[in-house]
Coordinates of C-alpha atoms and ligand atoms in Angstrom, one line a residue:
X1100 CA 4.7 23.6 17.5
X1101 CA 3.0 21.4 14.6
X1102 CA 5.3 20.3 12.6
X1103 CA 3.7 18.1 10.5
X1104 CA 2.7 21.3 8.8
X1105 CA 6.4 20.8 7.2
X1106 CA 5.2 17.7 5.6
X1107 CA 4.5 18.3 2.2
X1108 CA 2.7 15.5 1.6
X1109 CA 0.6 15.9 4.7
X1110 CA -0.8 19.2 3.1
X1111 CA -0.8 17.8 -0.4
X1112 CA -3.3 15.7 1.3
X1113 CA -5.7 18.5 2.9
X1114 CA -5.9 19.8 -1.0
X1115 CA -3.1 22.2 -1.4
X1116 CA -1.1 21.8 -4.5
X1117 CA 2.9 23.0 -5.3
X1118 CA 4.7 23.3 -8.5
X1119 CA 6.7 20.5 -7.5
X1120 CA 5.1 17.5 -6.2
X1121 CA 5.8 15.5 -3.6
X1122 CA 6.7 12.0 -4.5
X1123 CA 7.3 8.3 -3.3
X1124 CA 7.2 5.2 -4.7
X1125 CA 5.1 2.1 -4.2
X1126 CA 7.4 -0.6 -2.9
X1127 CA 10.2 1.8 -2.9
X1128 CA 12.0 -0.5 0.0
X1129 CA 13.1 -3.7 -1.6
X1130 CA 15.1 -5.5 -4.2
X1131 CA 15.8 -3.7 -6.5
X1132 CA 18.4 -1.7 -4.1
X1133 CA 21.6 -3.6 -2.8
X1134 CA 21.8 -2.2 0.6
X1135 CA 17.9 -3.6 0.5
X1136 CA 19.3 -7.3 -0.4
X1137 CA 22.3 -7.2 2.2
X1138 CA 20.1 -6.5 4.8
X1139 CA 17.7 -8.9 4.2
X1140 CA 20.0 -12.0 3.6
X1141 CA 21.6 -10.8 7.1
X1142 CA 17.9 -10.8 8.6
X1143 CA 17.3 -14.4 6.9
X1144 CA 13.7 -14.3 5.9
X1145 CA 11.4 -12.2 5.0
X1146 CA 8.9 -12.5 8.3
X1147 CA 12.6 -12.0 10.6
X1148 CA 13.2 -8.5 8.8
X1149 CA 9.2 -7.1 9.4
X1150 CA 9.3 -8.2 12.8
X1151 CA 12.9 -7.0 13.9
X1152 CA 12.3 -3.5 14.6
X1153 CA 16.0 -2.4 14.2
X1154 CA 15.8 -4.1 10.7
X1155 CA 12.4 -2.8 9.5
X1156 CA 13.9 0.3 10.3
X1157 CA 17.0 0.3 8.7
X1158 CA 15.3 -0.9 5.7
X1159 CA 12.4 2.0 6.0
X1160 CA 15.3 4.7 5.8
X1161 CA 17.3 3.6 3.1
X1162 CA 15.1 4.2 0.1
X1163 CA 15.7 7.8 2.0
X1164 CA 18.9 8.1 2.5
X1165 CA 19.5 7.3 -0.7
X1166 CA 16.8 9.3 -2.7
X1167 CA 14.7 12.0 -0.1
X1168 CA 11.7 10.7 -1.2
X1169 CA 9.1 12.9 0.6
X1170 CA 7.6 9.9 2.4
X1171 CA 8.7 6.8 4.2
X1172 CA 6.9 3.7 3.7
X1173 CA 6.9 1.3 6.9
X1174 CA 8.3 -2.0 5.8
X1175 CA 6.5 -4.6 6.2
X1176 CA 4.0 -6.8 4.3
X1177 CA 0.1 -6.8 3.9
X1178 CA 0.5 -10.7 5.2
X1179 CA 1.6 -9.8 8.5
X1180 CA -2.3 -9.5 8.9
X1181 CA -3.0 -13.5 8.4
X1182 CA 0.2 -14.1 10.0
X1183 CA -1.3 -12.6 12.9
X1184 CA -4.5 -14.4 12.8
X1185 CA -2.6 -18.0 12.7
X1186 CA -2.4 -18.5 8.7
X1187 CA 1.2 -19.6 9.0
X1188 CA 3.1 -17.6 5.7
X1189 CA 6.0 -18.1 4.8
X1190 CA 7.7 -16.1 2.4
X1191 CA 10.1 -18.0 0.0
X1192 CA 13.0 -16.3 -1.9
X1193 CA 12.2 -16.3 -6.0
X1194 CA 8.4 -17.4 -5.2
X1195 CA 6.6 -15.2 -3.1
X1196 CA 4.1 -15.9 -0.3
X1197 CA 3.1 -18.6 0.4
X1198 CA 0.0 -19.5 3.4
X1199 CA -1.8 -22.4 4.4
X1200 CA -5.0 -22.1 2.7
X1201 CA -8.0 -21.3 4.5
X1202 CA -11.5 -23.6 4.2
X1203 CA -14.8 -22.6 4.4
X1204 CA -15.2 -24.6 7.7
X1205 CA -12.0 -22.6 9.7
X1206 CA -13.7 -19.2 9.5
X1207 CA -16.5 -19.0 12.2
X1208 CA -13.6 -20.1 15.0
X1209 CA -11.3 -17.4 13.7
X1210 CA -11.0 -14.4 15.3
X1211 CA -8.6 -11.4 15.8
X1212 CA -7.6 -12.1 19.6
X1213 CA -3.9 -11.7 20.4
X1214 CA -3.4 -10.3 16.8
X1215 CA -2.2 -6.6 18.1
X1216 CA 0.1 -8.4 20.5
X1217 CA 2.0 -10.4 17.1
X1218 CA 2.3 -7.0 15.4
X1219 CA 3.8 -5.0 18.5
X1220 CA 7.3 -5.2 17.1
X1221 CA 5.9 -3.9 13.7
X1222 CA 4.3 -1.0 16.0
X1223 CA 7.9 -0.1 17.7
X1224 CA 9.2 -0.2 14.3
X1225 CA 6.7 2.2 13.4
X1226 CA 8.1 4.4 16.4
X1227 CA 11.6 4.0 15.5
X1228 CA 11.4 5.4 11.8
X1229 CA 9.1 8.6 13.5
X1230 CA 11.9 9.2 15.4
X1231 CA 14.4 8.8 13.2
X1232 CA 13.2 10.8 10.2
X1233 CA 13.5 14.3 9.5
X1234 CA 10.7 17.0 10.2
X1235 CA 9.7 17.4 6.2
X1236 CA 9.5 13.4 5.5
X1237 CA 6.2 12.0 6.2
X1238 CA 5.8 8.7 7.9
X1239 CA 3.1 6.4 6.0
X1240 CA 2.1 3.3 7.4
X1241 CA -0.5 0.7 5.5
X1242 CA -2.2 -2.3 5.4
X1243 CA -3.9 -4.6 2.6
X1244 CA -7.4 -4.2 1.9
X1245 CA -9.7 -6.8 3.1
X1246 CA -10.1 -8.3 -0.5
X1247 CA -6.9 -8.2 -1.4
X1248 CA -5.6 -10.1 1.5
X1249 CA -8.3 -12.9 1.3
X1250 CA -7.3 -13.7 -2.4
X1251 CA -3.9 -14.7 -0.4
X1252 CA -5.4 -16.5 2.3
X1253 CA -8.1 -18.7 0.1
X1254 CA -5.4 -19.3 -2.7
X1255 CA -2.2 -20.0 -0.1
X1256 CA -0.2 -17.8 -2.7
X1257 CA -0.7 -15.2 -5.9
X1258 CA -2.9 -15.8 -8.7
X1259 CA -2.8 -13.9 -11.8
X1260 CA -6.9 -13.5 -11.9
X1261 CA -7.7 -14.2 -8.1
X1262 CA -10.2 -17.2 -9.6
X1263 CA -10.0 -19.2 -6.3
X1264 CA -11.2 -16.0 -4.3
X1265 CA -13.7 -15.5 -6.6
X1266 CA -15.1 -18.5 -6.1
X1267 CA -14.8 -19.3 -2.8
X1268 CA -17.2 -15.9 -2.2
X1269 CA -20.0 -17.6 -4.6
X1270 CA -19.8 -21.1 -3.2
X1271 CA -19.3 -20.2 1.0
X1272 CA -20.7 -16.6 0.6
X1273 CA -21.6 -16.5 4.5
X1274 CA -18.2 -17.6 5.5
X1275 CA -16.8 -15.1 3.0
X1276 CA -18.5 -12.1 4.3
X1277 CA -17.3 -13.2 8.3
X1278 CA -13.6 -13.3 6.9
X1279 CA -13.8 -9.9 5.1
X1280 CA -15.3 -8.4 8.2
X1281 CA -13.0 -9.9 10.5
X1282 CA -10.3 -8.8 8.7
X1283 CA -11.6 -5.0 7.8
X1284 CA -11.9 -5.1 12.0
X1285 CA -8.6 -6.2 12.3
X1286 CA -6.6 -4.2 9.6
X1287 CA -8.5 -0.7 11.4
X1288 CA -7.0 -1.7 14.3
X1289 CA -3.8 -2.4 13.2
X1290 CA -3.8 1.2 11.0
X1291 CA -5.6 2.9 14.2
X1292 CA -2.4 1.2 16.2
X1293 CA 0.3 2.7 13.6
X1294 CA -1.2 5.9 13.3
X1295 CA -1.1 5.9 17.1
X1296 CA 2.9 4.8 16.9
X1297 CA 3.7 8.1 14.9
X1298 CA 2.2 7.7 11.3
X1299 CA 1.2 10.5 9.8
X1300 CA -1.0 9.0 7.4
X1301 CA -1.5 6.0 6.0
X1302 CA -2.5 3.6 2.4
X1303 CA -4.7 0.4 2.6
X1304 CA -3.7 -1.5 -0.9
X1305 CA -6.2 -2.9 -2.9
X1306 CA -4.2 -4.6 -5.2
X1307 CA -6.7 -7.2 -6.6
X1308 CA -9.6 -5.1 -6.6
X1309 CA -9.9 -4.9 -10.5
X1310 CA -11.3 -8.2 -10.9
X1311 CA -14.2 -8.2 -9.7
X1312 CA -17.8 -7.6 -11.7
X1313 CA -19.9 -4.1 -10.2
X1314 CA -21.5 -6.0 -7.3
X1315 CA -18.6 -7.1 -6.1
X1316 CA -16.6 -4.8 -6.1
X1317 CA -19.1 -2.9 -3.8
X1318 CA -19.9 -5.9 -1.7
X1319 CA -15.9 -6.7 -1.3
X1320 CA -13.8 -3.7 -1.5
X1321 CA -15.9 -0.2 -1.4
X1322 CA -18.4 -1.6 2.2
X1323 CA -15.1 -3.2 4.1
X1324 CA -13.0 -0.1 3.1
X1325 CA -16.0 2.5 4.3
X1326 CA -15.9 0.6 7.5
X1327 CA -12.5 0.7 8.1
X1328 CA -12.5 4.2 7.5
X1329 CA -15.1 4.5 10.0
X1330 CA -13.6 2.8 12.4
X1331 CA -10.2 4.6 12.0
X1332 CA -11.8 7.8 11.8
X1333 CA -13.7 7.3 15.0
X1334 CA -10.7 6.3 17.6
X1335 CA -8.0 8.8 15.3
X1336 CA -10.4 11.8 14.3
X1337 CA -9.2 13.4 11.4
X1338 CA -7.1 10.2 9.8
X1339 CA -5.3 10.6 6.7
X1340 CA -6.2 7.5 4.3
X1341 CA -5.2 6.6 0.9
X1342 CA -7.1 4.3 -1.0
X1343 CA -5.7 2.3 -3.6
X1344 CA -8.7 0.1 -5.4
X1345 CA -5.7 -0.7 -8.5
X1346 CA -7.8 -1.5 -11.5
X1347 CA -11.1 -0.5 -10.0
X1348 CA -11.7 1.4 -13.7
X1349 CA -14.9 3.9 -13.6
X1350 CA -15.5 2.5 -9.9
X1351 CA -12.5 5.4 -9.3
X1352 CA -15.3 7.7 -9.7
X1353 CA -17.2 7.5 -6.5
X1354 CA -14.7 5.5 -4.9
X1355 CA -13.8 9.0 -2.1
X1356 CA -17.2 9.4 -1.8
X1357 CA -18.3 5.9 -0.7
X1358 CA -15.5 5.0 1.4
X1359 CA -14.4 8.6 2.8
X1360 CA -10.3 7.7 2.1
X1361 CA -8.6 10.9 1.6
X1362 CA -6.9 10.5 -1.4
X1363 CA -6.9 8.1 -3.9
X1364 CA -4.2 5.9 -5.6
X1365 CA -4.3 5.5 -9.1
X1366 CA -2.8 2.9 -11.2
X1367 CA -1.3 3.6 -14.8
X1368 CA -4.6 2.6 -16.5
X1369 CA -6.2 5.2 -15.6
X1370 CA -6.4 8.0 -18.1
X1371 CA -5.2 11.3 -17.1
X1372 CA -8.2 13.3 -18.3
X1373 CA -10.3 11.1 -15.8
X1374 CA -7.4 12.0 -12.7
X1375 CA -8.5 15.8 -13.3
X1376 CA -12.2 15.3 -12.9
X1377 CA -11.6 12.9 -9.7
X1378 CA -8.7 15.8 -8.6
X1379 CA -11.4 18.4 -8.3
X1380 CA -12.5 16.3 -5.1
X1381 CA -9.4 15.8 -3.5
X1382 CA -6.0 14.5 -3.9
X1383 CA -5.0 11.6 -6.3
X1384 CA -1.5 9.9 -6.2
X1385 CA 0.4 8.1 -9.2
X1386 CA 0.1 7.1 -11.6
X1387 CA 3.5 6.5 -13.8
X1388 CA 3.5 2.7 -15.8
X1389 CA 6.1 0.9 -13.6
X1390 CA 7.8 -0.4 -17.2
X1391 CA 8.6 3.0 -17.9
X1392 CA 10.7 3.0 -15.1
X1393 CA 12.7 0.2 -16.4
X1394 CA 12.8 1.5 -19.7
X1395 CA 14.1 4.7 -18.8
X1396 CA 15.3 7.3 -21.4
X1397 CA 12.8 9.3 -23.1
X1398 CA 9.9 6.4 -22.2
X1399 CA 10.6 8.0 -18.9
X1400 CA 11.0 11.3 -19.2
X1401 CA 7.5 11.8 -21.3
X1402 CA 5.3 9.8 -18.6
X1403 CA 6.5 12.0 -15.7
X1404 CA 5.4 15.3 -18.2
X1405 CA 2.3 14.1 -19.1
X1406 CA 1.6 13.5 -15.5
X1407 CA 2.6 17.1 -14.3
X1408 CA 1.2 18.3 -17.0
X1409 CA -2.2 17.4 -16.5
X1410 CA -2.6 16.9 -12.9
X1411 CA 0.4 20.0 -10.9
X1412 CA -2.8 21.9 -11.3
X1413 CA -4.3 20.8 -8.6
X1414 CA -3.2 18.6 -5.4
X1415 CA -1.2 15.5 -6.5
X1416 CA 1.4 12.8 -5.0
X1417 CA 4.0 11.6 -7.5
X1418 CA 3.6 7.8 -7.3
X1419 CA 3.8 4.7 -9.6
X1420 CA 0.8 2.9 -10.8
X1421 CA 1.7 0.0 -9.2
X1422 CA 5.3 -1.0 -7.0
X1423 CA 8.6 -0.7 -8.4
X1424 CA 10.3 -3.6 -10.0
X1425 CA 13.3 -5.6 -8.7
X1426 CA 14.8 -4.6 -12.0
X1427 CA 14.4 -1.7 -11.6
X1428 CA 17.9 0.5 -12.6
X1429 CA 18.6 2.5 -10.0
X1430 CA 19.6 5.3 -12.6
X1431 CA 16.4 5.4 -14.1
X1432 CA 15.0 6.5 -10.4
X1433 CA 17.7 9.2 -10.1
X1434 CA 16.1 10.2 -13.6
X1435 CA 12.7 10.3 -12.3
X1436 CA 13.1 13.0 -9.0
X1437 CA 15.2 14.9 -11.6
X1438 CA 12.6 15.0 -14.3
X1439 CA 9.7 15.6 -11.3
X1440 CA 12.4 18.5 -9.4
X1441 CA 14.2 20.1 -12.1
Ligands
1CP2786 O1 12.1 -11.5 -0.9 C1 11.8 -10.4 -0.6 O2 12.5 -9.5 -0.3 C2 10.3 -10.2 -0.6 C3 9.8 -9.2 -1.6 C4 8.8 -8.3 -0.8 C5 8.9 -7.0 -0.4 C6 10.1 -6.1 -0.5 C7 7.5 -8.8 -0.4 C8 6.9 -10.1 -0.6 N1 6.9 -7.7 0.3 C9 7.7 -6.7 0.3 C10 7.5 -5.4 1.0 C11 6.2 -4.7 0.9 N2 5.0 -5.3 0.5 C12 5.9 -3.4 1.2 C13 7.0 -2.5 1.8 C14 6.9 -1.1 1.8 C15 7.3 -0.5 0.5 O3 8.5 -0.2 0.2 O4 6.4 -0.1 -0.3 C16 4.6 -3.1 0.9 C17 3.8 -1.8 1.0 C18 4.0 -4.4 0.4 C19 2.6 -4.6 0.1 C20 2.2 -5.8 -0.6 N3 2.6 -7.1 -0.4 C21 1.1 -5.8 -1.6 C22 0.3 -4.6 -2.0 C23 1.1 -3.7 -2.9 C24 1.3 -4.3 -4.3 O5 2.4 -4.3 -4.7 O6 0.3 -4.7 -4.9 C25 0.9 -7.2 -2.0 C26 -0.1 -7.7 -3.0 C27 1.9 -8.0 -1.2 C28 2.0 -9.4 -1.3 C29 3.4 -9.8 -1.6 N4 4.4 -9.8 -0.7 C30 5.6 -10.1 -1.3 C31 5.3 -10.4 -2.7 C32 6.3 -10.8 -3.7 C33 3.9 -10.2 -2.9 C34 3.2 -10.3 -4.2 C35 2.8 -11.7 -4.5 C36 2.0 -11.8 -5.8 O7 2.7 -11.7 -6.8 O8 0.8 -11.9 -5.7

């Protein structure tokens, strides 16, 4: 028997719709639960805990355990991905990622041998939560897209406006272009792997995409997303994607159609009226402001109607905008799947 068919959020995503939405959060594994920070001080660092199956795991389930979310989220990191190809990242508690940052000159020799090898114990962790999870919770897995994770590798950490990525891709455009394919190659492999391992659908993240003018963004994020998409859809026919272009404004419109991804992720920006119209071709997940979550109380309450309100008409995935906060009360949470389950 299929039963993935139990997965509500499987069949949210071939365009059924149910009173009550299924919902997950964005970055719902992390630290703004204490089992979350426990287990990742007795892991060490960051890197340790996504590539020690029996951690990644345990961190996976938690958000679970604690909540039923209707999907798991694999933990891990969209810098595994440079990790793999050699970038050296370390992760450093109160600072974030920080890489070895990549010149112009590095890129032709690069290339995405040995990388599947590196991300094997991700792959068994992948496994592991399949097997552990009940029939009804989906199993996402994800990756970054290939814009995103190149603003990290140029940079060697976060920027607020992705400036250095921006223009690195004017000055060595040639150089660019080889790095945003190799990585598009190497993520679809990596989400073709997972999907392989037991996901039952997956996200790429496009967290950065907003900042780049019209040309760009179709040279950068829409092309290397339609070939991934191509080439997950080709050894995995039938692949569930969600795209997640945050920021990506109008560009939401034709978005599905350019790149094929099932669904698409909203973030908070985007104005409900606009969801409906881009709900008539599919599913769309989000897209709750992240601060309301903080803020709690009737802040809360009214963002969860006005999303149910004007998108339980059709098919829709409870999400955030963006990921949950560190600060996140845990209350405010138990307030949310309330307001969204009655
Ligand atoms: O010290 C710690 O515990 C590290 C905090 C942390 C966590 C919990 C990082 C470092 N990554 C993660 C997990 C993570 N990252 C998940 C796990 C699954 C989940 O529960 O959702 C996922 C999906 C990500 C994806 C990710 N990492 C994105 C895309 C999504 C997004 O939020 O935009 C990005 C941009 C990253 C980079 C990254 N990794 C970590 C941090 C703090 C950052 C952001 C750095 C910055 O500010 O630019």
């Amino acid at each position: 028997m299929d039963r993935t068919a139990e997965r509500k959020l499987l069949r949210v995503l071939d365009g059924e719709r149910f009173d009550v939405p299924p919902v997950w959060l964005m970055r719902q594994a992390g630290r703004y639960l204490p089992e979350y920070r426990e287990t990742r001080k007795r892991a060490g660092g960051f890197l340790q805990l996504c590539y020690t199956p029996e951690l990644a795991i345990e961190v996976t389930m938690q958000p679970i355990r604690r909540f039923g979310f209707d999907a798991a989220i694999l933990f891990s990191d969209i810098l595994v991905i440079p990790d793999a190809l050699g970038r050296k990242v370390r992760f450093e508690e109160g600072r974030g990622p920080i890489l070895e940052p990549i010149g112009p000159e590095e890129i032709p020799a690069m290339s995405g041998e040995g990388a599947m090898e590196h991300l094997s114990p991700v792959l068994e962790a992948v496994a592991g939560i399949r097997s552990g999870l009940d029939e009804e919770t989906t199993l996402l897995g994800f990756c970054g897209a290939p814009w995103t994770v190149a603003t990290y590798m140029i940079a060697g950490h976060g920027t607020p406006d992705q400036a250095p990525a921006r223009l690195f891709s004017y000055r060595h455009r040639d150089a660019f272009s080889r790095l945003i394919d190799l990585l598009a190659d190497v993520s679809a492999d990596y989400l073709i792997a997972q999907l392989k391992a037991g996901a039952d659908a997956v996200q790429i993240f496009d967290s950065w995409s907003g900042v780049l003018g019209e040309a760009d963004f179709e040279k950068w994020c829409v092309e290397p997303v339609r070939r991934m998409v191509a080439r997950v859809r080709a050894a995995v026919p039938g692949a569930r994607i969600i795209g997640f272009p945050k920021g990506a404004g109008i560009a939401y419109g034709d978005y599905r159609a350019k790149t094929g991804v099932t669904a698409l992720g909203l973030d908070w920006a985007v104005p409900l009226s606009f969801a409906r119209r881009l709900q008539e071709e599919g599913a769309v997940q989000g897209n709750l402001d992240p601060m309301r979550v903080i803020a709690g109380g009737g802040a809360l309450d009214e963002g969860v109607d006005a999303i149910l309100e004007a998108l339980s008409g059709g098919p829709l995935i409870f999400n955030l905008g963006h990921g949950i906060t560190p600060d996140a009360p845990i209350a405010h949470v138990e307030q949310l799947l309330k307001r969204i389950r009655g």
